[in-house]
PDB file of C-alpha atoms in Angstrom:
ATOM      1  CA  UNK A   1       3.815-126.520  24.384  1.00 77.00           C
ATOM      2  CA  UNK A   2       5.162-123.440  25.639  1.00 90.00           C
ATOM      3  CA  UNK A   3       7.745-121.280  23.113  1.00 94.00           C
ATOM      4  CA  UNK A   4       9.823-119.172  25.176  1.00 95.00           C
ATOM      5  CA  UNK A   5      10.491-115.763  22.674  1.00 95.00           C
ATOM      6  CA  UNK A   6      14.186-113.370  23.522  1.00 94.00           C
ATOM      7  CA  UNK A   7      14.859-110.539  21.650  1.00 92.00           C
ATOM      8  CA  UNK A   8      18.543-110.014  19.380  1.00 89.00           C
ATOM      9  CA  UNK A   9      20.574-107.033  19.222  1.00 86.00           C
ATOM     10  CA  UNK A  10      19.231-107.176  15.938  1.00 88.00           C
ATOM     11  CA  UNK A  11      15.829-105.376  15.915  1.00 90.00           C
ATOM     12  CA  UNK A  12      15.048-107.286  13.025  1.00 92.00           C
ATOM     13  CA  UNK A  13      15.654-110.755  14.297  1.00 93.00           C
ATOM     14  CA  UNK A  14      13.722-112.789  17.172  1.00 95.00           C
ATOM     15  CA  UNK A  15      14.715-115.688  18.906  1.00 95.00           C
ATOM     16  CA  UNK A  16      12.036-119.132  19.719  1.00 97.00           C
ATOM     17  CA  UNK A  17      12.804-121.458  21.700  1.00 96.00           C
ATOM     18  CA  UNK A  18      10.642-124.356  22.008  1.00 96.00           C
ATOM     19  CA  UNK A  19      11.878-126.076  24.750  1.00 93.00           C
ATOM     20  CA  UNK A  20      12.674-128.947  22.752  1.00 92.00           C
ATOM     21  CA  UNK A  21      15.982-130.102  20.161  1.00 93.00           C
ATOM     22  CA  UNK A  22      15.307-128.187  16.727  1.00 94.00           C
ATOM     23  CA  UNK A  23      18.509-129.766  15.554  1.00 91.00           C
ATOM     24  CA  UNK A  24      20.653-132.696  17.045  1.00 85.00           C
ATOM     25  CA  UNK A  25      23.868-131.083  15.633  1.00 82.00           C
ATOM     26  CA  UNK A  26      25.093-128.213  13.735  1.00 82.00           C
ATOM     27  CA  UNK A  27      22.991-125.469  12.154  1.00 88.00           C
ATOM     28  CA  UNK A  28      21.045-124.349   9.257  1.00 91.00           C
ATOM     29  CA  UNK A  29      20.784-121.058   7.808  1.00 91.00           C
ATOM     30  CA  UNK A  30      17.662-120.241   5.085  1.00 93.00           C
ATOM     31  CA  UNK A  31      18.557-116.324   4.279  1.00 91.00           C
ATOM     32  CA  UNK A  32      15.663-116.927   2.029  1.00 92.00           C
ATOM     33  CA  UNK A  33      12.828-118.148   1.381  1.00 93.00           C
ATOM     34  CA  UNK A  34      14.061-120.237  -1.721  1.00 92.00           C
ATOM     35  CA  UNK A  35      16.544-121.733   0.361  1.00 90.00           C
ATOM     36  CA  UNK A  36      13.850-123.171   2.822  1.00 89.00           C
ATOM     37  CA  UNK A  37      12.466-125.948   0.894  1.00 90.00           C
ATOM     38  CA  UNK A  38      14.665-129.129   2.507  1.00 91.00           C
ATOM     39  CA  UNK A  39      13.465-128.210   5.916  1.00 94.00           C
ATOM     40  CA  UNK A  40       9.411-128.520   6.709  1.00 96.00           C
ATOM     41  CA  UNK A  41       9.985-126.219   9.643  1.00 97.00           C
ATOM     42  CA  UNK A  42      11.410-123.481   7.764  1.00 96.00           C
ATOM     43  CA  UNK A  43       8.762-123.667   5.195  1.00 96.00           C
ATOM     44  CA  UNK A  44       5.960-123.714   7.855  1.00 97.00           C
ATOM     45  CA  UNK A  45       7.957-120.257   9.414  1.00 97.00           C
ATOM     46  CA  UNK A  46       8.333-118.523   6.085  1.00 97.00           C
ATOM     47  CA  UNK A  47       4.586-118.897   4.802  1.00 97.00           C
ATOM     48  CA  UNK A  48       4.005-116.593   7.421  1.00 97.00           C
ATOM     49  CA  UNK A  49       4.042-113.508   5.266  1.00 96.00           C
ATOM     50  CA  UNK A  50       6.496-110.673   5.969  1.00 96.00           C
ATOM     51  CA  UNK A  51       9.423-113.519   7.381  1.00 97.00           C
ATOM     52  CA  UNK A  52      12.452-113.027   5.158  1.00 96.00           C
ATOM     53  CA  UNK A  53      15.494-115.679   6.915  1.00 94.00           C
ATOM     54  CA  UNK A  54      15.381-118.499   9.380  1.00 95.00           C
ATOM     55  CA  UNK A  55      18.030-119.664  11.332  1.00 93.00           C
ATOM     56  CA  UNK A  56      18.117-123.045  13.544  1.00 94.00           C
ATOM     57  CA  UNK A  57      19.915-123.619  15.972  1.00 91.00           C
ATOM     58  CA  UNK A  58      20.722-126.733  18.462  1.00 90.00           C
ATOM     59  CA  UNK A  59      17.309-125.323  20.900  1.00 93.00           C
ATOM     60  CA  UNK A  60      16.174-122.845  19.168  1.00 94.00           C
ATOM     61  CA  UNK A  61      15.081-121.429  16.096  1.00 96.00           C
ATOM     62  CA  UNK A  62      16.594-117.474  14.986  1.00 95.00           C
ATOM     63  CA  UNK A  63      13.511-115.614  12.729  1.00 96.00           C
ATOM     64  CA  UNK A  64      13.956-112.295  10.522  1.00 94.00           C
ATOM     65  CA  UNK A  65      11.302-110.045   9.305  1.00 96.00           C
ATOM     66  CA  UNK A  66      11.600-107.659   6.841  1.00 95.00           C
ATOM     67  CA  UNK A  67      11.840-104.101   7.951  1.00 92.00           C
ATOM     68  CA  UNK A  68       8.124-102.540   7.328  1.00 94.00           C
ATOM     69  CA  UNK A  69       6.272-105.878   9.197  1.00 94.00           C
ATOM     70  CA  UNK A  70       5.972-104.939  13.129  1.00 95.00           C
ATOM     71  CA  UNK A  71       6.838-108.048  15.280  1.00 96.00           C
ATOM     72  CA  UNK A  72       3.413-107.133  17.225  1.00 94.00           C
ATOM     73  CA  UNK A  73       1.804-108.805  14.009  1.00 93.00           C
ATOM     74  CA  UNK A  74       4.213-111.547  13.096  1.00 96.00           C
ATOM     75  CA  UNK A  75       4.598-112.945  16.824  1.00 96.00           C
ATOM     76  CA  UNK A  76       1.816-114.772  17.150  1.00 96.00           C
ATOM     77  CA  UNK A  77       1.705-116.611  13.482  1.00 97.00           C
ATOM     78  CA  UNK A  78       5.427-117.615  13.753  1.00 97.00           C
ATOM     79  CA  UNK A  79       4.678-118.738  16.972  1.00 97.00           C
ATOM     80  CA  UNK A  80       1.720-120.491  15.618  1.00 96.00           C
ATOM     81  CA  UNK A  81       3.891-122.179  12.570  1.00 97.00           C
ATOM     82  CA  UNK A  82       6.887-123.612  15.486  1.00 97.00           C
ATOM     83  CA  UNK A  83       3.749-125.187  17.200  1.00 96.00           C
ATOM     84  CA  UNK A  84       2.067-126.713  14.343  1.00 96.00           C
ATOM     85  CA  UNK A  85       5.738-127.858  13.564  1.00 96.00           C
ATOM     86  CA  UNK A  86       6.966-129.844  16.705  1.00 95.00           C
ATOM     87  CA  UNK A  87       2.847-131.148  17.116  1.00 94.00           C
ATOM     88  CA  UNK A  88       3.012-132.559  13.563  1.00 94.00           C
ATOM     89  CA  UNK A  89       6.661-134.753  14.398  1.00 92.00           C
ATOM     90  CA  UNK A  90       7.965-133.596  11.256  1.00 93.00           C
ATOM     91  CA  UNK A  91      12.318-133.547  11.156  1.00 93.00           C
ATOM     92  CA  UNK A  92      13.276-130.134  10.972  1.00 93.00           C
ATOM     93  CA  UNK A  93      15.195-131.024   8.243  1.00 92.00           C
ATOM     94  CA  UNK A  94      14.276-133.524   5.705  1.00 88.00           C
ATOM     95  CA  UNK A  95      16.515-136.665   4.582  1.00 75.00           C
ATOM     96  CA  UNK A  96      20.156-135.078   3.629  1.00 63.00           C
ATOM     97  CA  UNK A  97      19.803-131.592   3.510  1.00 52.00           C
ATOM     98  CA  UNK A  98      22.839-129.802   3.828  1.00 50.00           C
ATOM     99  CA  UNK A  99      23.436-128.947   7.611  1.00 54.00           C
ATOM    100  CA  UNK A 100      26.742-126.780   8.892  1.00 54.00           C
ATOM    101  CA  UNK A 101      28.517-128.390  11.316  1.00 56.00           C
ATOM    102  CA  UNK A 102      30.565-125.422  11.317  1.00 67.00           C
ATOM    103  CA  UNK A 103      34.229-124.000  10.427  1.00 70.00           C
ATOM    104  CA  UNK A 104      35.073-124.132   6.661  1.00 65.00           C
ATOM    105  CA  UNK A 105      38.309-127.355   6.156  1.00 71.00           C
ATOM    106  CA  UNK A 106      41.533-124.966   6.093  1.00 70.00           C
ATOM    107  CA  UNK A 107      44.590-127.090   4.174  1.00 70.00           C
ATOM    108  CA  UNK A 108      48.136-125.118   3.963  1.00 74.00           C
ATOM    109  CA  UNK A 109      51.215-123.934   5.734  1.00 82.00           C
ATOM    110  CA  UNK A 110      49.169-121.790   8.558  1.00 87.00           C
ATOM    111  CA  UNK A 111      47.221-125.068   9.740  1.00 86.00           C
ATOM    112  CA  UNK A 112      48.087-124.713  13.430  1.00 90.00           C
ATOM    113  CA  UNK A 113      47.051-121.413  13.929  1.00 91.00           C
ATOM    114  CA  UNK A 114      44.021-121.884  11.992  1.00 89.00           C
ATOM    115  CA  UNK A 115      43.430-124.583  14.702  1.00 89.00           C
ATOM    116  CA  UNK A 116      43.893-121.600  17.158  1.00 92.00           C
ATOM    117  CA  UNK A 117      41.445-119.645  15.608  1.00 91.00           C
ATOM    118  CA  UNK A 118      38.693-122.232  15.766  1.00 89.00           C
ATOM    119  CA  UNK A 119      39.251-123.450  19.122  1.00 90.00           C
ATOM    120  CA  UNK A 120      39.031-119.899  20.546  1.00 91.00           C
ATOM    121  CA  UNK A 121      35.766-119.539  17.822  1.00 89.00           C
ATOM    122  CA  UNK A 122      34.206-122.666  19.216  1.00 86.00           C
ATOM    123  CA  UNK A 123      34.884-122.338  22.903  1.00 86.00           C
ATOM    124  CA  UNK A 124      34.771-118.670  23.494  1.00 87.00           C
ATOM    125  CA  UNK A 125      32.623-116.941  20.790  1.00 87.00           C
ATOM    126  CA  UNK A 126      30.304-119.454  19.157  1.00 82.00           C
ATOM    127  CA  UNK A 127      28.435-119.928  22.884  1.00 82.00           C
ATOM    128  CA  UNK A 128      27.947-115.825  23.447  1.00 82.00           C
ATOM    129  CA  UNK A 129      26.869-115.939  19.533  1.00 82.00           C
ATOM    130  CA  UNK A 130      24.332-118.478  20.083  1.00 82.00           C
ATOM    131  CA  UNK A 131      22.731-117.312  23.079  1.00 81.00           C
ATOM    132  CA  UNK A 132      21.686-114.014  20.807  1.00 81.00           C
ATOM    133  CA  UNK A 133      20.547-115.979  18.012  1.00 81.00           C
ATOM    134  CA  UNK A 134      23.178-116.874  15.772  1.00 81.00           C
ATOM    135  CA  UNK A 135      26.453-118.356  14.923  1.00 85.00           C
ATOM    136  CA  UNK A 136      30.169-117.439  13.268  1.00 85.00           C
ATOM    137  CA  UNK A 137      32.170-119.669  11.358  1.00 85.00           C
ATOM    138  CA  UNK A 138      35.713-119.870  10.398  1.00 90.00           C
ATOM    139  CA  UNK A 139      35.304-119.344   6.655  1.00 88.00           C
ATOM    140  CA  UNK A 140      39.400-118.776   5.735  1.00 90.00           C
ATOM    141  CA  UNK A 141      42.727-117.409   6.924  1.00 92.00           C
ATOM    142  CA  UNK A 142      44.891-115.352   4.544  1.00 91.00           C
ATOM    143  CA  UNK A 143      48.129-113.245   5.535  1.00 90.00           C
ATOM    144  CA  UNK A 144      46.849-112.736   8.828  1.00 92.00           C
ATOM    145  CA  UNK A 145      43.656-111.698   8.005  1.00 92.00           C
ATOM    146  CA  UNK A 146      40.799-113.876   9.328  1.00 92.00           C
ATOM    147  CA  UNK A 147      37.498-114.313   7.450  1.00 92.00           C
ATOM    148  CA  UNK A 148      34.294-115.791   9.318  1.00 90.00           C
ATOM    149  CA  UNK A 149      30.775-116.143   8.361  1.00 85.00           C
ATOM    150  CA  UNK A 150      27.977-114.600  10.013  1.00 84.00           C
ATOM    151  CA  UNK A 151      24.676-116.314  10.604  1.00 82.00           C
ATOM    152  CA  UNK A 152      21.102-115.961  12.106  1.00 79.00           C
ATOM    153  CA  UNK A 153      20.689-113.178  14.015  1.00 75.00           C
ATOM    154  CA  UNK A 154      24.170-111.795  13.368  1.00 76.00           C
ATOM    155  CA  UNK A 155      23.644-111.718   9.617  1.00 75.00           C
ATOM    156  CA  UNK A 156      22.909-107.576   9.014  1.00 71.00           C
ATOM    157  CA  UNK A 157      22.678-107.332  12.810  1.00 71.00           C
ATOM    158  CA  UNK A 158      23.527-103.552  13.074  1.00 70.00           C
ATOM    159  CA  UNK A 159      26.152-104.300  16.091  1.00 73.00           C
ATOM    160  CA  UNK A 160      28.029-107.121  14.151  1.00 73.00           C
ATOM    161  CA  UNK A 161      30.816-105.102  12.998  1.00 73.00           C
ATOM    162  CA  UNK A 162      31.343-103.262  16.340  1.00 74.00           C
ATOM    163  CA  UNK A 163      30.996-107.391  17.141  1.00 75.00           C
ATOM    164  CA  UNK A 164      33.838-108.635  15.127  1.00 76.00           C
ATOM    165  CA  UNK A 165      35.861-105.099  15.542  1.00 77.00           C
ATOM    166  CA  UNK A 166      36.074-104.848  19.087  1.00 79.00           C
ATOM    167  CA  UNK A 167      35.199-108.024  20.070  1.00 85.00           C
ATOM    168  CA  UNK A 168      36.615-111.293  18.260  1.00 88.00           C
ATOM    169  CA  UNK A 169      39.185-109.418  16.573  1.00 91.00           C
ATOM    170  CA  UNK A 170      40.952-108.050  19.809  1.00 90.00           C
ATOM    171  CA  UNK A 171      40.198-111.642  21.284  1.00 91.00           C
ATOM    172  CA  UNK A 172      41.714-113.453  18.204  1.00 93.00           C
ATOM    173  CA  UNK A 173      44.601-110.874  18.617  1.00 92.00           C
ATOM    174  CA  UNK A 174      45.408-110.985  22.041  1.00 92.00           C
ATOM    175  CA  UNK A 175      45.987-115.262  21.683  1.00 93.00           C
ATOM    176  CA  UNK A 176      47.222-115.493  18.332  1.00 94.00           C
ATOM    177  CA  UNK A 177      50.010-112.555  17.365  1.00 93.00           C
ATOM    178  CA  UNK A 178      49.792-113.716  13.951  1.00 94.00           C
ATOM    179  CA  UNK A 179      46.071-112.313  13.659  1.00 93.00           C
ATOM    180  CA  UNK A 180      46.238-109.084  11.818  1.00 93.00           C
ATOM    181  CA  UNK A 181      42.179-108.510  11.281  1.00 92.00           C
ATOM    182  CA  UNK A 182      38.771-110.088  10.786  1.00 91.00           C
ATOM    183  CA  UNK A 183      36.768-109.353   8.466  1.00 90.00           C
ATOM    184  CA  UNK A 184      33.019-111.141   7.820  1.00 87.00           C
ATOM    185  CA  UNK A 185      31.671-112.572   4.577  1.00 84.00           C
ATOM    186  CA  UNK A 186      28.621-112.872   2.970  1.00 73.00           C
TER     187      UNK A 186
END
């Protein structure tokens, strides 16, 4: 098995990719380590010490260190732990564990452009995302302002708000006038 490795445009953050399906659908975000324990692959990545979130992805699999642990060190054992993984034919995620198949339900009066707002998410933004390491969500539409969800490598990435800023909110602005600003949440 070979495990391809890009970097992010967050230092912190690498991306694996195995060369096989991590996940059939969706995503799943472990921020934690507490978080990891309905997905064997996730528990295998974050006994390697100094790991601090994992993020997987459709191909690929998004790890964080924490900020005093050089990647020169932690390569090789995460790389080791995605091997062991996909050799032992564990699921990356066990039984019914939550997965996120993406954008948060929206019910009310602004349902259409909400509907706007995703499609552009999904098939102009979520793609880019991905191909760094991570993923945005629609998490809620209020008075024009637009909230999404940042995950993988774009959680704490130190571009994401030049990201949203200059980059989804001028997109979501130039298709939908009634897009005021975006704003991410935790």
């Amino acid at each position: 098995m070979f495990i391809q490795t890009e970097t992010t445009p967050n230092p912190a953050t690498l991306k694996f990719l195995p060369g096989e399906t991590v996940l059939g659908s969706g995503t799943a975000d472990f921020p934690s380590p507490d978080t990891g324990s309905s997905s064997p692959l996730a528990r295998r990545i974050f006994a390697v010490e100094g790991v601090t979130g994992v993020f997987l992805g459709r191909d690929f699999v998004t790890v964080t260190k924490a900020d005093d642990q050089p990647w020169d060190h932690l390569k090789p054992s995460v790389l080791g732990a995605i091997m062991e993984h996909f050799q032992s034919g564990a699921p990356a995620i066990e039984g019914d564990a939550p997965q996120s198949a993406g954008h948060a339900a929206h019910d009310g009066p602004d349902n259409e452009i909400v509907g706007q707002i995703k499609e552009l998410l999904d098939t102009r933004v979520r793609p880019a995302v991905a191909q760094d390491g991570g993923d945005i969500t629609f998490h809620g539409f209020d008075r024009g302002i637009v909230y999404l969800h940042m995950q993988g490598a774009c959680a704490g990435c130190p571009s994401s708000t030049l990201t949203l800023k200059m980059g989804i909110e001028n997109l979501l602005r130039h298709y939908i006038p009634e897009v005021i600003e975006v704003r991410p949440v935790a």
